[in-house]
Every structure is written in structure tokens, then in C-alpha cells.
XYZ file of C-alpha atoms in Angstrom:
401
model
C -25.125 -2.062 -2.359
C -23.283 -5.212 -3.337
C -21.615 -3.415 -6.250
C -20.615 -0.585 -3.940
C -19.057 -2.977 -1.435
C -17.180 -4.707 -4.252
C -15.720 -1.445 -5.324
C -14.842 -0.642 -1.714
C -13.030 -3.925 -1.352
C -11.100 -3.521 -4.546
C -9.878 -0.001 -3.714
C -9.080 -0.785 -0.110
C -7.090 -3.774 -1.024
C -4.737 -1.975 -3.393
C -4.517 1.594 -2.101
C -2.945 1.118 1.347
C -5.653 2.851 3.306
C -3.590 3.210 6.450
C -5.546 5.862 8.408
C -9.074 5.291 7.610
C -12.110 3.302 8.336
C -12.987 2.346 4.710
C -13.471 3.814 1.341
C -15.817 4.079 -1.643
C -14.780 4.552 -5.212
C -16.154 5.989 -8.470
C -14.663 4.239 -11.410
C -14.439 5.469 -15.054
C -12.303 4.258 -17.934
C -9.914 6.670 -19.614
C -6.855 6.499 -21.852
C -3.584 5.633 -20.223
C -1.348 8.368 -18.848
C 1.839 8.662 -20.930
C 4.568 6.124 -20.122
C 7.181 7.754 -17.908
C 10.330 7.729 -15.882
C 9.237 6.002 -12.608
C 6.820 3.157 -11.775
C 3.712 4.179 -9.838
C 3.291 0.833 -8.134
C 4.686 -2.554 -7.490
C 6.595 -4.111 -10.331
C 7.818 -7.654 -11.159
C 11.080 -6.828 -9.385
C 11.478 -8.226 -5.800
C 10.517 -6.057 -2.853
C 13.594 -4.643 -1.148
C 14.538 -3.510 2.313
C 17.748 -1.880 3.502
C 17.231 -3.615 6.841
C 15.083 -6.469 7.909
C 15.245 -9.959 9.492
C 18.397 -11.332 7.953
C 18.076 -14.833 9.379
C 14.333 -15.298 9.127
C 12.713 -17.648 6.748
C 12.400 -15.896 3.441
C 8.785 -16.792 2.875
C 7.636 -15.636 6.358
C 9.141 -12.219 5.739
C 7.692 -11.765 2.209
C 5.901 -8.385 2.292
C 2.159 -8.417 2.157
C 0.048 -5.492 0.925
C -0.957 -4.071 -2.485
C -0.481 -6.605 -5.262
C -1.640 -4.355 -8.184
C 0.505 -2.503 -10.676
C -0.102 1.106 -11.807
C 1.114 2.702 -14.960
C 4.356 4.679 -14.970
C 4.303 8.261 -13.701
C 6.655 11.183 -14.030
C 8.341 12.400 -10.904
C 8.630 16.162 -10.679
C 12.247 17.246 -11.409
C 12.039 20.767 -9.967
C 12.158 21.265 -6.175
C 8.942 21.329 -4.160
C 7.733 24.983 -4.372
C 6.521 24.753 -0.796
C 9.963 23.608 0.378
C 11.488 26.649 -1.411
C 8.930 29.018 0.173
C 10.106 28.074 3.676
C 13.565 29.355 2.718
C 12.415 32.891 2.072
C 14.631 35.310 4.023
C 13.037 37.417 6.696
C 9.887 35.454 7.447
C 9.025 34.635 11.048
C 8.616 31.224 12.756
C 4.822 31.188 12.589
C 4.809 31.944 8.830
C 7.500 29.246 8.334
C 5.263 26.769 10.073
C 2.316 27.718 7.861
C 4.370 27.311 4.765
C 5.675 23.901 5.845
C 2.036 22.705 6.373
C 0.907 24.184 3.029
C 3.876 22.560 1.289
C 2.113 19.243 1.681
C -0.535 20.142 -1.002
C 0.076 18.730 -4.470
C -0.209 15.600 -6.609
C 1.761 12.576 -5.407
C 2.886 9.039 -5.849
C 2.734 7.570 -2.394
C 4.535 4.502 -1.066
C 3.811 2.850 2.301
C 6.339 0.689 4.015
C 5.965 -0.878 7.533
C 8.154 -3.407 9.247
C 8.290 -4.748 12.839
C 11.672 -4.178 14.353
C 11.867 -5.025 18.100
C 9.848 -7.856 19.685
C 8.769 -7.045 23.255
C 7.171 -10.307 24.289
C 9.047 -13.553 24.895
C 8.666 -15.893 21.973
C 7.153 -13.372 19.610
C 7.884 -13.824 15.890
C 7.764 -10.682 13.702
C 4.815 -10.413 11.307
C 5.369 -10.028 7.543
C 6.335 -6.463 6.496
C 3.764 -4.378 4.612
C 4.215 -2.458 1.375
C 1.774 -0.707 -0.912
C 1.270 2.383 -3.031
C -1.218 4.980 -4.159
C -1.568 8.077 -6.341
C -3.495 10.979 -4.865
C -3.738 14.776 -4.489
C -3.766 16.851 -1.358
C -5.924 19.967 -1.410
C -6.164 22.863 1.082
C -9.857 23.014 1.998
C -9.505 25.692 4.693
C -6.852 28.280 5.726
C -7.723 30.777 8.380
C -4.217 31.651 9.447
C -3.812 29.569 12.594
C -5.934 26.728 11.217
C -5.231 24.711 8.030
C -7.149 21.695 6.736
C -5.714 19.330 4.093
C -7.997 16.824 2.221
C -6.439 13.805 0.501
C -8.233 12.382 -2.529
C -7.152 9.071 -4.145
C -7.046 8.964 -7.980
C -5.659 5.590 -9.128
C -5.083 3.804 -12.401
C -4.303 0.142 -12.640
C -2.699 -2.074 -15.257
C -4.696 -5.332 -15.877
C -3.380 -8.764 -16.865
C -3.544 -7.787 -20.557
C -1.508 -4.596 -20.100
C -4.513 -2.231 -20.417
C -4.831 0.711 -18.092
C -8.138 0.769 -16.132
C -9.425 3.756 -14.149
C -9.345 6.157 -12.726
C -10.728 4.972 -9.410
C -11.503 7.960 -7.223
C -12.080 8.071 -3.529
C -12.136 10.595 -0.742
C -9.201 9.596 1.487
C -7.994 10.853 4.862
C -7.937 14.440 6.134
C -5.425 16.317 8.340
C -6.244 19.439 10.346
C -3.500 21.688 11.806
C -4.135 24.151 14.551
C -1.701 26.533 16.112
C -1.262 26.568 19.941
C -4.132 24.177 20.359
C -5.094 23.537 23.927
C -7.824 20.903 23.346
C -6.872 17.645 21.805
C -9.130 14.668 20.878
C -7.158 11.723 22.261
C -7.912 8.065 21.474
C -8.515 6.099 24.657
C -8.847 2.576 23.199
C -12.037 0.567 22.652
C -13.550 2.938 20.045
C -13.468 5.865 22.553
C -12.125 9.376 22.082
C -11.865 12.080 24.810
C -11.168 15.777 24.649
C -8.269 16.621 26.943
C -7.030 20.077 27.881
C -3.355 20.946 27.316
C -1.870 23.773 29.552
C -1.442 26.849 27.339
C 2.228 26.938 28.474
C 2.845 23.534 26.847
C 1.175 24.598 23.536
C 3.234 27.666 22.933
C 4.719 27.679 19.449
C 3.255 24.215 18.652
C 0.771 22.906 16.162
C -1.675 19.991 16.613
C -2.257 17.624 13.846
C -5.726 15.907 13.954
C -6.120 12.931 11.565
C -9.544 11.787 10.361
C -10.686 8.782 8.450
C -12.333 8.796 5.046
C -15.801 9.301 6.570
C -14.359 12.144 8.684
C -14.554 10.054 11.849
C -11.745 11.016 14.234
C -8.596 8.858 14.306
C -5.882 10.497 16.368
C -4.460 13.930 17.309
C -0.953 14.910 18.406
C 0.819 18.089 19.368
C 4.344 19.052 18.276
C 6.669 21.802 17.109
C 8.069 22.476 13.671
C 11.891 22.733 13.772
C 14.260 24.181 11.158
C 17.963 23.533 10.765
C 19.560 24.684 7.543
C 17.477 22.841 4.835
C 15.971 20.352 7.363
C 12.279 21.108 8.139
C 10.406 18.645 10.458
C 7.403 18.384 12.810
C 7.464 15.772 15.613
C 4.448 14.756 17.620
C 4.009 13.588 21.162
C 3.155 9.969 21.660
C -0.477 9.303 20.406
C -2.771 6.388 20.501
C -4.887 5.355 17.527
C -7.176 2.479 16.476
C -5.706 -0.318 14.477
C -5.094 0.691 10.863
C -6.946 -1.331 8.174
C -3.718 -3.037 7.105
C -3.614 -4.630 10.567
C -7.258 -5.072 11.452
C -7.899 -7.190 8.425
C -4.927 -9.455 9.177
C -4.708 -9.895 12.995
C -6.456 -9.413 16.309
C -3.683 -9.812 18.940
C -3.562 -6.167 19.908
C -6.033 -3.236 19.922
C -4.066 0.065 20.176
C -1.247 1.430 18.041
C 0.845 3.886 20.056
C 3.256 6.003 18.125
C 5.254 9.166 17.472
C 4.783 10.829 14.053
C 7.299 12.882 12.104
C 6.581 14.948 9.035
C 9.479 16.173 6.988
C 9.237 18.559 4.042
C 11.852 17.860 1.384
C 12.717 18.895 -2.219
C 10.733 15.901 -3.612
C 7.529 16.414 -1.554
C 7.214 15.247 2.041
C 7.661 12.087 4.198
C 5.650 10.727 7.111
C 7.641 8.578 9.522
C 6.107 6.540 12.318
C 7.753 4.994 15.433
C 4.998 2.679 16.629
C 4.410 0.231 19.440
C 1.571 -2.414 19.254
C -0.321 -2.448 22.602
C -3.015 -4.498 24.238
C -5.427 -2.534 26.514
C -8.243 -3.876 28.676
C -11.911 -2.887 28.626
C -11.100 0.254 30.694
C -8.548 1.374 28.208
C -5.499 0.597 30.373
C -2.566 -1.402 29.154
C -2.615 -4.999 30.465
C -0.986 -5.480 33.809
C 1.354 -8.040 32.265
C 3.114 -7.885 28.900
C 0.904 -5.221 27.318
C 3.482 -4.362 24.615
C 3.953 -6.708 21.711
C 6.436 -5.253 19.225
C 7.897 -2.023 17.877
C 7.266 -1.114 14.264
C 8.814 1.445 11.894
C 6.621 3.105 9.172
C 7.820 5.117 6.280
C 5.298 6.839 3.919
C 6.834 8.830 1.072
C 4.842 11.449 -0.808
C 6.688 12.206 -4.074
C 5.458 14.989 -6.391
C 4.489 13.945 -9.846
C 3.630 15.853 -12.954
C 1.604 15.210 -16.081
C -0.768 13.009 -14.143
C -4.457 13.193 -15.014
C -6.307 13.674 -11.744
C -9.185 15.618 -13.134
C -11.737 12.915 -12.175
C -10.657 13.419 -8.585
C -11.071 17.190 -8.744
C -14.462 16.721 -10.308
C -15.526 14.431 -7.512
C -14.284 16.710 -4.753
C -15.807 19.845 -6.360
C -19.151 18.025 -6.619
C -19.235 16.525 -3.103
C -17.259 19.059 -1.044
C -20.391 20.869 0.330
C -21.695 17.556 1.633
C -18.448 16.711 3.298
C -18.402 20.112 4.891
C -21.774 19.265 6.457
C -20.402 15.929 7.534
C -17.521 17.579 9.313
C -19.903 19.904 11.032
C -21.971 17.098 12.342
C -18.929 15.249 13.659
C -17.784 18.330 15.480
C -21.204 18.660 17.071
C -21.329 14.997 18.114
C -17.852 15.211 19.582
C -18.753 18.324 21.619
C -22.075 16.834 22.849
C -20.774 13.349 23.656
C -17.724 13.227 25.932
C -16.107 10.823 25.826
C -17.213 9.890 22.271
C -17.886 6.158 22.004
C -18.713 4.576 18.644
C -20.252 1.346 17.364
C -18.518 -0.689 14.675
C -21.636 -1.147 12.592
C -25.308 -0.179 12.389
C -27.655 -2.531 10.634
C -24.639 -4.424 9.247
C -23.182 -1.277 7.562
C -20.274 0.971 8.512
C -20.273 4.752 8.625
C -18.360 5.167 5.418
C -20.841 2.984 3.491
C -23.770 5.224 4.317
C -21.952 8.447 3.697
C -20.171 7.427 0.501
C -23.361 6.062 -0.942
C -24.979 9.457 -0.375
C -21.997 11.337 -1.854
C -21.972 9.088 -4.877
C -25.566 10.138 -5.697
C -24.609 13.875 -5.760
C -24.379 14.883 -9.445
C -23.203 18.059 -11.107
C -26.703 18.485 -12.742
C -28.520 18.594 -9.364
C -27.906 21.364 -6.833
C -26.760 19.997 -3.494
C -29.325 20.687 -0.705
C -27.273 21.317 2.446
C -30.292 21.013 4.761
C -31.088 17.582 3.491
C -27.464 16.450 3.400
C -26.661 17.569 6.982
C -29.891 15.984 8.199
C -28.931 12.679 6.503
C -25.364 12.830 7.888
C -26.646 13.494 11.419
C -29.124 10.615 11.283
C -26.313 8.249 10.136
C -23.677 9.386 12.631
C -26.059 9.447 15.591
C -26.846 5.745 14.902
C -23.145 4.963 15.672
C -22.717 7.099 18.725
C -23.068 5.113 22.003
C -25.053 7.145 24.526
C -26.164 4.341 26.874
C -24.496 1.627 28.857
C -23.790 -0.453 25.808
C -20.328 -2.077 25.674
C -17.611 -0.466 23.561
C -15.962 -2.254 20.638
C -12.319 -2.587 19.813
C -12.309 -1.007 16.355
C -14.381 1.109 13.982
C -13.560 -1.138 11.005
């Protein structure tokens, strides 16, 4: 278990796990990918911003985040095939929407940038910006027409102090589910609590929900919005959604407990981009914003997913192919628990371990030589998840991390 936690800490510290509750990794050593045109990670060059806090002390605004370096990768030079597919003449709006969502599949270099922009409390000083990176692939795991599920899987290589490439480190990452004209949204209420709310059918016409889940398939947030198209500009914009603190924040501060934001997804020739307009909020034990000064600061987030080629992500595919049946059972258990427990309230830990630690440990023991037993796997997942569901008068907690 100590070794597993060490691997978790290593990967979480360098991979900018922004939407998840934790992560486990499987590490193997391979030869280095070929040197290429674009760096995969941070380099000795200074971090740069096109806007920031011009007159702030330089050290106080030094970006925090991933401090590792990855080997060079090759950016794809041809336009995103999914972006081109949206442009096919004669297709209807619904099919365009589907193609926009499906355009997010692929192999990517990802960069994560967050900076606080507008203080909302007197005397507040902005926190250090955040920057990090990752390499991962996004796979379609379900497509039934009006429902599409995309699974992210991290596959990361690192350059050590001697210039040697280590890895890959592989981990199941976050998941996003898209549903057309969805009238039931699972909304975060603060204090580790999620509630299913009904949206009038008239408000859902032509829109898609995006439900985001953490690495252990625990819910995170869900928003509703419409895909819009203007020439070569393709974008989905959500309503305002609440979510628990991301790991990048929970590990560094405790002065707020809800992140409220609007999400935008843009499909472009290089891949896709996730923009966030966030506000950091303090809510009380009932899930209501404080009566006085509940809003701390506004924040801008920019996550770029750039398609790469010639990148060896086979270890990630092998991991996903081996463990996918187990994770399908995990998703089913979560769906059952959400339906049976409204609102859903979750503990932070059970016997000093978090949900992801239990589930990733089980997944790591699934081998290609041994057939996966779905009955046993689902039974295990259910026993774990039920230990985290609060069904009595126990107090709620502020975060799942």
C-alpha cells in the first residue's frame, strides 16, 4: 500500500489532475520516444503569461504546479479530422453536435493554466498562478446516438536529472458523459453533496449536458449548454455549475469550499480547448453562500488539448483494455448509489483510505492472463462505494479529497 500511495503522489504531483479525486499509476520503463518539434512539458525557459499582475512581487506570482519535464513530442500538422467532419455540407444540427463531441477523441499533449484575475474581497491578495502539463489519450467508450461517453487515460514519460526518459506512467484519468436534451442533472450542492435536479424539457431543447467524473468515477459536476456554429467556430458553453475544489487547490489552501464556473469547449484544427470562468466561493454547512462576502476571487482557466503523433501510448491502451470491464461495473454501481441516495452525500475517507485507493488497487491486480469476473468485481466496487455513502445523520465533509 505504501508503494501504491507513493506512485499516486508522484503522478498527482506532475500530471495536473484538475478534475479528480486522486489517481493510481502503473509504471514500466521503455525506450524514449523520438526527439521532436515541441516540448511535452515544462522546460528551463521561464513561465510566461500574456496578462497577469504587472506590479505584484515577482516571487509571489511565480507559477506553481508541475515541476517535471517530459520528452519532446510531435504536434500533429494536419487538421483535426473531427474538426473537418463538422464542416461536411448537408448534415443537421444534431449530427454536427455529435461530431463536435466525438472530435475530442485522440492522443494529446495537454497544458493547464489558471490565474486569479479579479479579487472580490477587500484586502485579498491573488494566489500564485498554476501551470502544469500531461500527455493522454481520450477514448470513446460508449456511443448510443444521443449519449456519448469519453474516457481520458494518462500516459506520461519523464526526463530524470540524468537526461534519461522514465516511464510510461499510466493512469485512468477523468471521464465526461454527454447526453442530448437531458432533463435530469446531478448538481453539486457543496459539502460533498450531489442532488439530482429536474430541468424543464423546454429548457433542454437542442442542448447537451456534460457530466464530469473523477478518476474513481465519483461524480464531480454537470452542466447544460448548446453547441453553436459560426463559420469555422464551434463551441459549447455551459450554464453556471458548482464543483468541489480541484486537487490543485485542495492541497494548497482551505479558505473556500466551492468552485463556481462556466465551462466552454471549443473544437479547433489543433484539437480542442477547455476554458473556465470560475469564482471561488465559501458556503455554509447548509450549502448556502455566506451571508457576508461569500465570493473571494474570479479565476480564468485555460486547458489546451493539442493532438500529437508518433507517441507511444500502447501501455495506456493495454491498461484500459484489461481493466475496462471492471470500470464499467464501477460506473454501474455509482449510478445505482446515486439513484438510491438522494441527495448523495459522501465521506472523505473510510478506514484512512480514499475511494480511488481501493478501486485502483483492485484494478491494478487485474491481469491479461486471468479472466475478469464481473460478479466479483461489481460486488467489491459496491462494498467499497457503500462505505463512503452517508445514509445517517453523520455530518458532511467539505471535500472528497
